[in-house]
Amino acid sequence: RRAEDEPGAVAGRLRAEDVARTPNHSPRPEGRSGAGGGRAPLAVGAAKAGALLERQLTLARTRAHSAALQALGSARFHAVADQVAVLASEVPLAKAAGGVDLRPPADTARERLVAAVAALPLVTAGSPYNAEALMHGLSPDPAPHPQDAPWHQVRLLLRLHRYAQEVLDPAAGDDPRLRAAGEALDRHRDAAEAAAAAAQAARTPRIAPATAYALGVLHAGQRHEVEAARYAFQRAWQKPPAGTP
């Protein structure tokens, strides 16, 4: 399974060629750009937007890599590694460990997931398009989108629930319903982070209007992908569980 907060996860979605797919037209043509070799200003803006994203994401990957190397060399990491090695050498921890009932903690994980899903606006997610969700992303506020955090929490709880199910019954952890819901939430996380990266790049001082416009188109497309992923999760979650008659 993919590690949480994997460095470069957003870079996989925001490549230069993705930005270059921006339609080469504008409601009010601004003429030709000599610097673009005769290309329309919007095409030049898309190329510059791609280059800007590449620079910012490369810098973010470099910083994440440096932080990871620093953490791996820290005394805290070595202390944890030593404790894990000692713990592994003492397995089984007790003679009665094999008879421990793991169903109560698994039930707790399921209840937390159900409660978190119940708090989601699934009625809104019942439509593949939610224009209201775009309002915050189009504002100058750099804070994360307020609607994303509960969905990210459900994603983490769903993973925990699936792990618990796999411990109790390996076949139960491969429930097609839960797998489809998890895949939808993975797409949701990636699209939300991609939209946030595009919005952050658009706030770069003194960028050309065509570049900002291309980043705005990319941001809007990723927010639409967020809504599509929520719709897919809602459809998957409302299906009856595996084995239900």
PDB file of C-alpha atoms in Angstrom:
ATOM      1  CA  ARG A   1       0.000   0.000   0.000  1.00  0.00           C
ATOM      2  CA  ARG A   2       1.132   3.516  -0.737  1.00  0.00           C
ATOM      3  CA  ALA A   3       2.727   5.257   2.200  1.00  0.00           C
ATOM      4  CA  GLU A   4       0.959   8.219   3.704  1.00  0.00           C
ATOM      5  CA  ASP A   5       2.150  11.691   2.646  1.00  0.00           C
ATOM      6  CA  GLU A   6       4.364  10.121  -0.014  1.00  0.00           C
ATOM      7  CA  PRO A   7       6.767  12.752  -1.401  1.00  0.00           C
ATOM      8  CA  GLY A   8       5.951  13.590  -4.992  1.00  0.00           C
ATOM      9  CA  ALA A   9       2.362  12.314  -4.855  1.00  0.00           C
ATOM     10  CA  VAL A  10       1.068  15.644  -6.131  1.00  0.00           C
ATOM     11  CA  ALA A  11       3.801  15.850  -8.751  1.00  0.00           C
ATOM     12  CA  GLY A  12       2.403  12.731 -10.365  1.00  0.00           C
ATOM     13  CA  ARG A  13      -0.835  14.587 -11.110  1.00  0.00           C
ATOM     14  CA  LEU A  14       0.488  18.055 -11.905  1.00  0.00           C
ATOM     15  CA  ARG A  15       2.854  17.487 -14.778  1.00  0.00           C
ATOM     16  CA  ALA A  16       3.665  20.097 -17.370  1.00  0.00           C
ATOM     17  CA  GLU A  17       1.825  18.202 -20.090  1.00  0.00           C
ATOM     18  CA  ASP A  18      -1.328  18.186 -17.929  1.00  0.00           C
ATOM     19  CA  VAL A  19      -1.295  21.961 -17.842  1.00  0.00           C
ATOM     20  CA  ALA A  20      -0.562  22.088 -21.558  1.00  0.00           C
ATOM     21  CA  ARG A  21      -3.906  20.417 -22.240  1.00  0.00           C
ATOM     22  CA  THR A  22      -5.633  23.724 -21.421  1.00  0.00           C
ATOM     23  CA  PRO A  23      -7.870  24.657 -24.387  1.00  0.00           C
ATOM     24  CA  ASN A  24      -6.148  27.056 -26.738  1.00  0.00           C
ATOM     25  CA  HIS A  25      -8.890  29.654 -26.825  1.00  0.00           C
ATOM     26  CA  SER A  26     -10.155  32.579 -24.797  1.00  0.00           C
ATOM     27  CA  PRO A  27     -13.505  34.481 -24.740  1.00  0.00           C
ATOM     28  CA  ARG A  28     -11.602  37.650 -25.711  1.00  0.00           C
ATOM     29  CA  PRO A  29      -8.528  36.969 -27.864  1.00  0.00           C
ATOM     30  CA  GLU A  30      -5.552  39.066 -26.906  1.00  0.00           C
ATOM     31  CA  GLY A  31      -3.657  38.693 -30.148  1.00  0.00           C
ATOM     32  CA  ARG A  32      -0.427  36.846 -30.819  1.00  0.00           C
ATOM     33  CA  SER A  33       2.638  36.730 -28.639  1.00  0.00           C
ATOM     34  CA  GLY A  34       6.024  37.189 -30.263  1.00  0.00           C
ATOM     35  CA  ALA A  35       7.747  35.396 -27.392  1.00  0.00           C
ATOM     36  CA  GLY A  36       5.622  32.329 -28.044  1.00  0.00           C
ATOM     37  CA  GLY A  37       6.620  32.002 -31.685  1.00  0.00           C
ATOM     38  CA  GLY A  38       3.150  32.904 -32.964  1.00  0.00           C
ATOM     39  CA  ARG A  39       1.253  30.837 -30.453  1.00  0.00           C
ATOM     40  CA  ALA A  40      -1.804  32.211 -28.660  1.00  0.00           C
ATOM     41  CA  PRO A  41      -1.122  33.835 -25.257  1.00  0.00           C
ATOM     42  CA  LEU A  42      -3.102  31.119 -23.491  1.00  0.00           C
ATOM     43  CA  ALA A  43      -0.843  28.382 -24.875  1.00  0.00           C
ATOM     44  CA  VAL A  44       2.197  30.317 -23.680  1.00  0.00           C
ATOM     45  CA  GLY A  45       0.544  30.768 -20.289  1.00  0.00           C
ATOM     46  CA  ALA A  46      -0.117  27.031 -20.044  1.00  0.00           C
ATOM     47  CA  ALA A  47       3.531  26.266 -20.757  1.00  0.00           C
ATOM     48  CA  LYS A  48       4.692  28.798 -18.172  1.00  0.00           C
ATOM     49  CA  ALA A  49       2.213  27.419 -15.644  1.00  0.00           C
ATOM     50  CA  GLY A  50       3.639  23.939 -16.187  1.00  0.00           C
ATOM     51  CA  ALA A  51       7.188  25.193 -15.699  1.00  0.00           C
ATOM     52  CA  LEU A  52       6.177  27.060 -12.530  1.00  0.00           C
ATOM     53  CA  LEU A  53       4.549  23.933 -11.080  1.00  0.00           C
ATOM     54  CA  GLU A  54       7.582  21.835 -11.944  1.00  0.00           C
ATOM     55  CA  ARG A  55       9.872  24.252 -10.103  1.00  0.00           C
ATOM     56  CA  GLN A  56       7.676  24.442  -7.020  1.00  0.00           C
ATOM     57  CA  LEU A  57       7.053  20.698  -6.812  1.00  0.00           C
ATOM     58  CA  THR A  58      10.724  19.909  -7.383  1.00  0.00           C
ATOM     59  CA  LEU A  59      11.599  22.232  -4.500  1.00  0.00           C
ATOM     60  CA  ALA A  60       8.954  20.537  -2.312  1.00  0.00           C
ATOM     61  CA  ARG A  61      10.321  17.077  -3.162  1.00  0.00           C
ATOM     62  CA  THR A  62      13.870  18.195  -2.343  1.00  0.00           C
ATOM     63  CA  ARG A  63      12.802  19.573   1.018  1.00  0.00           C
ATOM     64  CA  ALA A  64      10.825  16.416   1.832  1.00  0.00           C
ATOM     65  CA  HIS A  65      13.793  14.239   0.884  1.00  0.00           C
ATOM     66  CA  SER A  66      16.140  16.258   3.092  1.00  0.00           C
ATOM     67  CA  ALA A  67      13.692  16.090   6.004  1.00  0.00           C
ATOM     68  CA  ALA A  68      13.358  12.318   5.590  1.00  0.00           C
ATOM     69  CA  LEU A  69      17.124  11.815   5.586  1.00  0.00           C
ATOM     70  CA  GLN A  70      17.450  13.988   8.667  1.00  0.00           C
ATOM     71  CA  ALA A  71      14.755  11.977  10.457  1.00  0.00           C
ATOM     72  CA  LEU A  72      16.395   8.654   9.526  1.00  0.00           C
ATOM     73  CA  GLY A  73      19.629   9.820  11.088  1.00  0.00           C
ATOM     74  CA  SER A  74      18.077  11.131  14.285  1.00  0.00           C
ATOM     75  CA  ALA A  75      18.502   9.540  17.698  1.00  0.00           C
ATOM     76  CA  ARG A  76      14.737   9.167  18.003  1.00  0.00           C
ATOM     77  CA  PHE A  77      14.532   6.982  14.898  1.00  0.00           C
ATOM     78  CA  HIS A  78      17.356   4.732  16.077  1.00  0.00           C
ATOM     79  CA  ALA A  79      15.692   4.386  19.478  1.00  0.00           C
ATOM     80  CA  VAL A  80      12.435   3.306  17.869  1.00  0.00           C
ATOM     81  CA  ALA A  81      14.273   0.876  15.571  1.00  0.00           C
ATOM     82  CA  ASP A  82      16.007  -0.694  18.572  1.00  0.00           C
ATOM     83  CA  GLN A  83      12.710  -1.112  20.411  1.00  0.00           C
ATOM     84  CA  VAL A  84      11.101  -2.751  17.360  1.00  0.00           C
ATOM     85  CA  ALA A  85      14.026  -5.163  17.071  1.00  0.00           C
ATOM     86  CA  VAL A  86      13.694  -6.131  20.741  1.00  0.00           C
ATOM     87  CA  LEU A  87       9.942  -6.513  20.374  1.00  0.00           C
ATOM     88  CA  ALA A  88      10.328  -8.792  17.355  1.00  0.00           C
ATOM     89  CA  SER A  89      12.776 -10.987  19.240  1.00  0.00           C
ATOM     90  CA  GLU A  90      10.252 -11.536  22.047  1.00  0.00           C
ATOM     91  CA  VAL A  91       7.396 -12.870  19.896  1.00  0.00           C
ATOM     92  CA  PRO A  92       5.091 -14.423  21.040  1.00  0.00           C
ATOM     93  CA  LEU A  93       4.582 -11.832  23.742  1.00  0.00           C
ATOM     94  CA  ALA A  94       2.537 -14.225  25.895  1.00  0.00           C
ATOM     95  CA  LYS A  95       1.362 -17.785  25.690  1.00  0.00           C
ATOM     96  CA  ALA A  96      -2.241 -16.624  25.646  1.00  0.00           C
ATOM     97  CA  ALA A  97      -1.666 -14.092  22.864  1.00  0.00           C
ATOM     98  CA  GLY A  98      -3.169 -16.409  20.261  1.00  0.00           C
ATOM     99  CA  GLY A  99      -6.469 -16.510  22.136  1.00  0.00           C
ATOM    100  CA  VAL A 100      -6.953 -12.761  22.472  1.00  0.00           C
ATOM    101  CA  ASP A 101     -10.295 -11.595  21.079  1.00  0.00           C
ATOM    102  CA  LEU A 102      -9.586  -8.895  18.498  1.00  0.00           C
ATOM    103  CA  ARG A 103     -13.211  -8.301  17.599  1.00  0.00           C
ATOM    104  CA  PRO A 104     -13.827  -5.443  20.105  1.00  0.00           C
ATOM    105  CA  PRO A 105     -11.076  -3.178  18.685  1.00  0.00           C
ATOM    106  CA  ALA A 106     -12.181  -4.106  15.160  1.00  0.00           C
ATOM    107  CA  ASP A 107     -15.754  -3.149  16.048  1.00  0.00           C
ATOM    108  CA  THR A 108     -14.471   0.141  17.438  1.00  0.00           C
ATOM    109  CA  ALA A 109     -12.688   0.889  14.163  1.00  0.00           C
ATOM    110  CA  ARG A 110     -15.873   0.126  12.223  1.00  0.00           C
ATOM    111  CA  GLU A 111     -17.999   2.329  14.490  1.00  0.00           C
ATOM    112  CA  ARG A 112     -15.596   5.246  14.108  1.00  0.00           C
ATOM    113  CA  LEU A 113     -15.764   4.862  10.340  1.00  0.00           C
ATOM    114  CA  VAL A 114     -19.547   4.702  10.271  1.00  0.00           C
ATOM    115  CA  ALA A 115     -19.803   7.803  12.471  1.00  0.00           C
ATOM    116  CA  ALA A 116     -17.372   9.728  10.267  1.00  0.00           C
ATOM    117  CA  VAL A 117     -19.223   8.778   7.089  1.00  0.00           C
ATOM    118  CA  ALA A 118     -22.526   9.803   8.698  1.00  0.00           C
ATOM    119  CA  ALA A 119     -21.101  13.295   9.186  1.00  0.00           C
ATOM    120  CA  LEU A 120     -20.261  13.665   5.489  1.00  0.00           C
ATOM    121  CA  PRO A 121     -22.592  15.623   3.172  1.00  0.00           C
ATOM    122  CA  LEU A 122     -23.511  12.531   1.146  1.00  0.00           C
ATOM    123  CA  VAL A 123     -26.640  14.260  -0.132  1.00  0.00           C
ATOM    124  CA  THR A 124     -24.446  16.843  -1.856  1.00  0.00           C
ATOM    125  CA  ALA A 125     -22.059  14.114  -2.974  1.00  0.00           C
ATOM    126  CA  GLY A 126     -25.021  12.370  -4.608  1.00  0.00           C
ATOM    127  CA  SER A 127     -24.507  14.705  -7.548  1.00  0.00           C
ATOM    128  CA  PRO A 128     -21.357  14.408  -9.700  1.00  0.00           C
ATOM    129  CA  TYR A 129     -21.158  18.214  -9.847  1.00  0.00           C
ATOM    130  CA  ASN A 130     -21.104  20.521  -6.824  1.00  0.00           C
ATOM    131  CA  ALA A 131     -20.592  24.137  -7.837  1.00  0.00           C
ATOM    132  CA  GLU A 132     -20.798  25.340  -4.240  1.00  0.00           C
ATOM    133  CA  ALA A 133     -17.635  23.426  -3.364  1.00  0.00           C
ATOM    134  CA  LEU A 134     -15.650  25.573  -5.816  1.00  0.00           C
ATOM    135  CA  MET A 135     -16.434  28.846  -4.059  1.00  0.00           C
ATOM    136  CA  HIS A 136     -13.700  28.599  -1.428  1.00  0.00           C
ATOM    137  CA  GLY A 137     -11.049  27.395  -3.866  1.00  0.00           C
ATOM    138  CA  LEU A 138     -11.603  30.397  -6.129  1.00  0.00           C
ATOM    139  CA  SER A 139     -11.150  32.854  -3.257  1.00  0.00           C
ATOM    140  CA  PRO A 140      -7.783  34.424  -2.346  1.00  0.00           C
ATOM    141  CA  ASP A 141      -7.808  32.613   1.017  1.00  0.00           C
ATOM    142  CA  PRO A 142      -4.723  30.307   1.081  1.00  0.00           C
ATOM    143  CA  ALA A 143      -6.196  28.062   3.801  1.00  0.00           C
ATOM    144  CA  PRO A 144      -7.000  24.436   2.882  1.00  0.00           C
ATOM    145  CA  HIS A 145     -10.435  23.765   1.448  1.00  0.00           C
ATOM    146  CA  PRO A 146     -12.793  23.444   4.449  1.00  0.00           C
ATOM    147  CA  GLN A 147     -14.739  20.564   2.888  1.00  0.00           C
ATOM    148  CA  ASP A 148     -11.719  18.313   2.354  1.00  0.00           C
ATOM    149  CA  ALA A 149     -10.619  17.504   5.918  1.00  0.00           C
ATOM    150  CA  PRO A 150     -13.617  15.283   6.868  1.00  0.00           C
ATOM    151  CA  TRP A 151     -13.164  13.255   3.673  1.00  0.00           C
ATOM    152  CA  HIS A 152      -9.458  12.786   4.365  1.00  0.00           C
ATOM    153  CA  GLN A 153     -10.331  11.569   7.862  1.00  0.00           C
ATOM    154  CA  VAL A 154     -12.807   9.052   6.441  1.00  0.00           C
ATOM    155  CA  ARG A 155     -10.091   7.792   4.113  1.00  0.00           C
ATOM    156  CA  LEU A 156      -7.776   7.088   7.040  1.00  0.00           C
ATOM    157  CA  LEU A 157     -10.543   5.420   9.062  1.00  0.00           C
ATOM    158  CA  LEU A 158     -11.531   3.283   6.083  1.00  0.00           C
ATOM    159  CA  ARG A 159      -7.958   2.037   5.757  1.00  0.00           C
ATOM    160  CA  LEU A 160      -7.909   1.231   9.482  1.00  0.00           C
ATOM    161  CA  HIS A 161     -11.203  -0.640   9.174  1.00  0.00           C
ATOM    162  CA  ARG A 162      -9.929  -2.680   6.227  1.00  0.00           C
ATOM    163  CA  TYR A 163      -6.749  -3.587   8.111  1.00  0.00           C
ATOM    164  CA  ALA A 164      -8.820  -4.737  11.086  1.00  0.00           C
ATOM    165  CA  GLN A 165     -11.020  -6.822   8.815  1.00  0.00           C
ATOM    166  CA  GLU A 166      -7.959  -8.446   7.252  1.00  0.00           C
ATOM    167  CA  VAL A 167      -6.677  -9.447  10.691  1.00  0.00           C
ATOM    168  CA  LEU A 168      -9.968 -11.103  11.593  1.00  0.00           C
ATOM    169  CA  ASP A 169     -10.595 -12.607   8.175  1.00  0.00           C
ATOM    170  CA  PRO A 170      -8.201 -12.100   5.228  1.00  0.00           C
ATOM    171  CA  ALA A 171     -11.046 -12.588   2.752  1.00  0.00           C
ATOM    172  CA  ALA A 172     -13.176  -9.901   4.433  1.00  0.00           C
ATOM    173  CA  GLY A 173     -10.483  -7.287   3.962  1.00  0.00           C
ATOM    174  CA  ASP A 174     -10.851  -7.607   0.183  1.00  0.00           C
ATOM    175  CA  ASP A 175     -14.507  -6.574   0.164  1.00  0.00           C
ATOM    176  CA  PRO A 176     -15.168  -5.060  -3.321  1.00  0.00           C
ATOM    177  CA  ARG A 177     -17.395  -2.405  -1.771  1.00  0.00           C
ATOM    178  CA  LEU A 178     -14.692  -1.211   0.626  1.00  0.00           C
ATOM    179  CA  ARG A 179     -12.025  -1.471  -2.048  1.00  0.00           C
ATOM    180  CA  ALA A 180     -14.012   0.741  -4.440  1.00  0.00           C
ATOM    181  CA  ALA A 181     -14.717   3.247  -1.671  1.00  0.00           C
ATOM    182  CA  GLY A 182     -11.032   3.357  -0.767  1.00  0.00           C
ATOM    183  CA  GLU A 183      -9.977   3.905  -4.377  1.00  0.00           C
ATOM    184  CA  ALA A 184     -12.449   6.787  -4.678  1.00  0.00           C
ATOM    185  CA  LEU A 185     -11.051   8.422  -1.545  1.00  0.00           C
ATOM    186  CA  ASP A 186      -7.492   7.969  -2.844  1.00  0.00           C
ATOM    187  CA  ARG A 187      -8.469   9.849  -6.000  1.00  0.00           C
ATOM    188  CA  HIS A 188     -10.142  12.465  -3.812  1.00  0.00           C
ATOM    189  CA  ARG A 189      -6.960  13.031  -1.799  1.00  0.00           C
ATOM    190  CA  ASP A 190      -4.777  13.294  -4.894  1.00  0.00           C
ATOM    191  CA  ALA A 191      -7.133  15.710  -6.654  1.00  0.00           C
ATOM    192  CA  ALA A 192      -7.523  17.893  -3.562  1.00  0.00           C
ATOM    193  CA  GLU A 193      -3.741  18.163  -3.160  1.00  0.00           C
ATOM    194  CA  ALA A 194      -3.307  18.869  -6.864  1.00  0.00           C
ATOM    195  CA  ALA A 195      -5.900  21.651  -6.711  1.00  0.00           C
ATOM    196  CA  ALA A 196      -4.187  23.144  -3.665  1.00  0.00           C
ATOM    197  CA  ALA A 197      -0.833  23.104  -5.458  1.00  0.00           C
ATOM    198  CA  ALA A 198      -2.324  24.850  -8.490  1.00  0.00           C
ATOM    199  CA  ALA A 199      -3.955  27.478  -6.279  1.00  0.00           C
ATOM    200  CA  GLN A 200      -0.691  28.067  -4.416  1.00  0.00           C
ATOM    201  CA  ALA A 201       1.200  28.481  -7.685  1.00  0.00           C
ATOM    202  CA  ALA A 202      -1.418  30.974  -8.908  1.00  0.00           C
ATOM    203  CA  ARG A 203      -0.654  33.158  -5.877  1.00  0.00           C
ATOM    204  CA  THR A 204       2.938  33.636  -7.041  1.00  0.00           C
ATOM    205  CA  PRO A 205       3.595  37.403  -7.238  1.00  0.00           C
ATOM    206  CA  ARG A 206       3.837  39.094 -10.634  1.00  0.00           C
ATOM    207  CA  ILE A 207       2.903  36.137 -12.837  1.00  0.00           C
ATOM    208  CA  ALA A 208       1.391  36.824 -16.235  1.00  0.00           C
ATOM    209  CA  PRO A 209      -2.425  36.863 -16.510  1.00  0.00           C
ATOM    210  CA  ALA A 210      -2.380  34.012 -19.037  1.00  0.00           C
ATOM    211  CA  THR A 211      -0.306  31.889 -16.634  1.00  0.00           C
ATOM    212  CA  ALA A 212      -2.678  32.611 -13.766  1.00  0.00           C
ATOM    213  CA  TYR A 213      -5.635  31.757 -16.005  1.00  0.00           C
ATOM    214  CA  ALA A 214      -4.118  28.396 -16.991  1.00  0.00           C
ATOM    215  CA  LEU A 215      -3.513  27.579 -13.333  1.00  0.00           C
ATOM    216  CA  GLY A 216      -7.107  28.538 -12.576  1.00  0.00           C
ATOM    217  CA  VAL A 217      -8.386  26.177 -15.271  1.00  0.00           C
ATOM    218  CA  LEU A 218      -6.214  23.399 -13.840  1.00  0.00           C
ATOM    219  CA  HIS A 219      -7.440  24.147 -10.319  1.00  0.00           C
ATOM    220  CA  ALA A 220     -11.076  24.050 -11.403  1.00  0.00           C
ATOM    221  CA  GLY A 221     -10.540  20.748 -13.212  1.00  0.00           C
ATOM    222  CA  GLN A 222      -9.012  19.167 -10.113  1.00  0.00           C
ATOM    223  CA  ARG A 223     -11.843  20.424  -7.902  1.00  0.00           C
ATOM    224  CA  HIS A 224     -14.303  18.841 -10.327  1.00  0.00           C
ATOM    225  CA  GLU A 225     -12.306  15.625  -9.965  1.00  0.00           C
ATOM    226  CA  VAL A 226     -12.717  15.975  -6.186  1.00  0.00           C
ATOM    227  CA  GLU A 227     -16.479  16.123  -6.586  1.00  0.00           C
ATOM    228  CA  ALA A 228     -16.463  13.161  -8.979  1.00  0.00           C
ATOM    229  CA  ALA A 229     -14.485  11.127  -6.424  1.00  0.00           C
ATOM    230  CA  ARG A 230     -16.977  12.013  -3.681  1.00  0.00           C
ATOM    231  CA  TYR A 231     -19.794  10.926  -5.955  1.00  0.00           C
ATOM    232  CA  ALA A 232     -18.017   7.614  -6.635  1.00  0.00           C
ATOM    233  CA  PHE A 233     -17.484   7.057  -2.908  1.00  0.00           C
ATOM    234  CA  GLN A 234     -21.141   7.765  -2.190  1.00  0.00           C
ATOM    235  CA  ARG A 235     -22.205   5.219  -4.818  1.00  0.00           C
ATOM    236  CA  ALA A 236     -19.779   2.581  -3.520  1.00  0.00           C
ATOM    237  CA  TRP A 237     -20.598   3.112   0.152  1.00  0.00           C
ATOM    238  CA  GLN A 238     -24.337   2.789  -0.319  1.00  0.00           C
ATOM    239  CA  LYS A 239     -24.013  -0.626  -1.935  1.00  0.00           C
ATOM    240  CA  PRO A 240     -24.872  -3.532   0.375  1.00  0.00           C
ATOM    241  CA  PRO A 241     -21.842  -5.161   2.082  1.00  0.00           C
ATOM    242  CA  ALA A 242     -20.361  -8.310   0.600  1.00  0.00           C
ATOM    243  CA  GLY A 243     -22.306 -11.392   1.635  1.00  0.00           C
ATOM    244  CA  THR A 244     -25.568  -9.498   2.218  1.00  0.00           C
ATOM    245  CA  PRO A 245     -28.519 -11.414   0.725  1.00  0.00           C
TER     246      PRO A 245
END
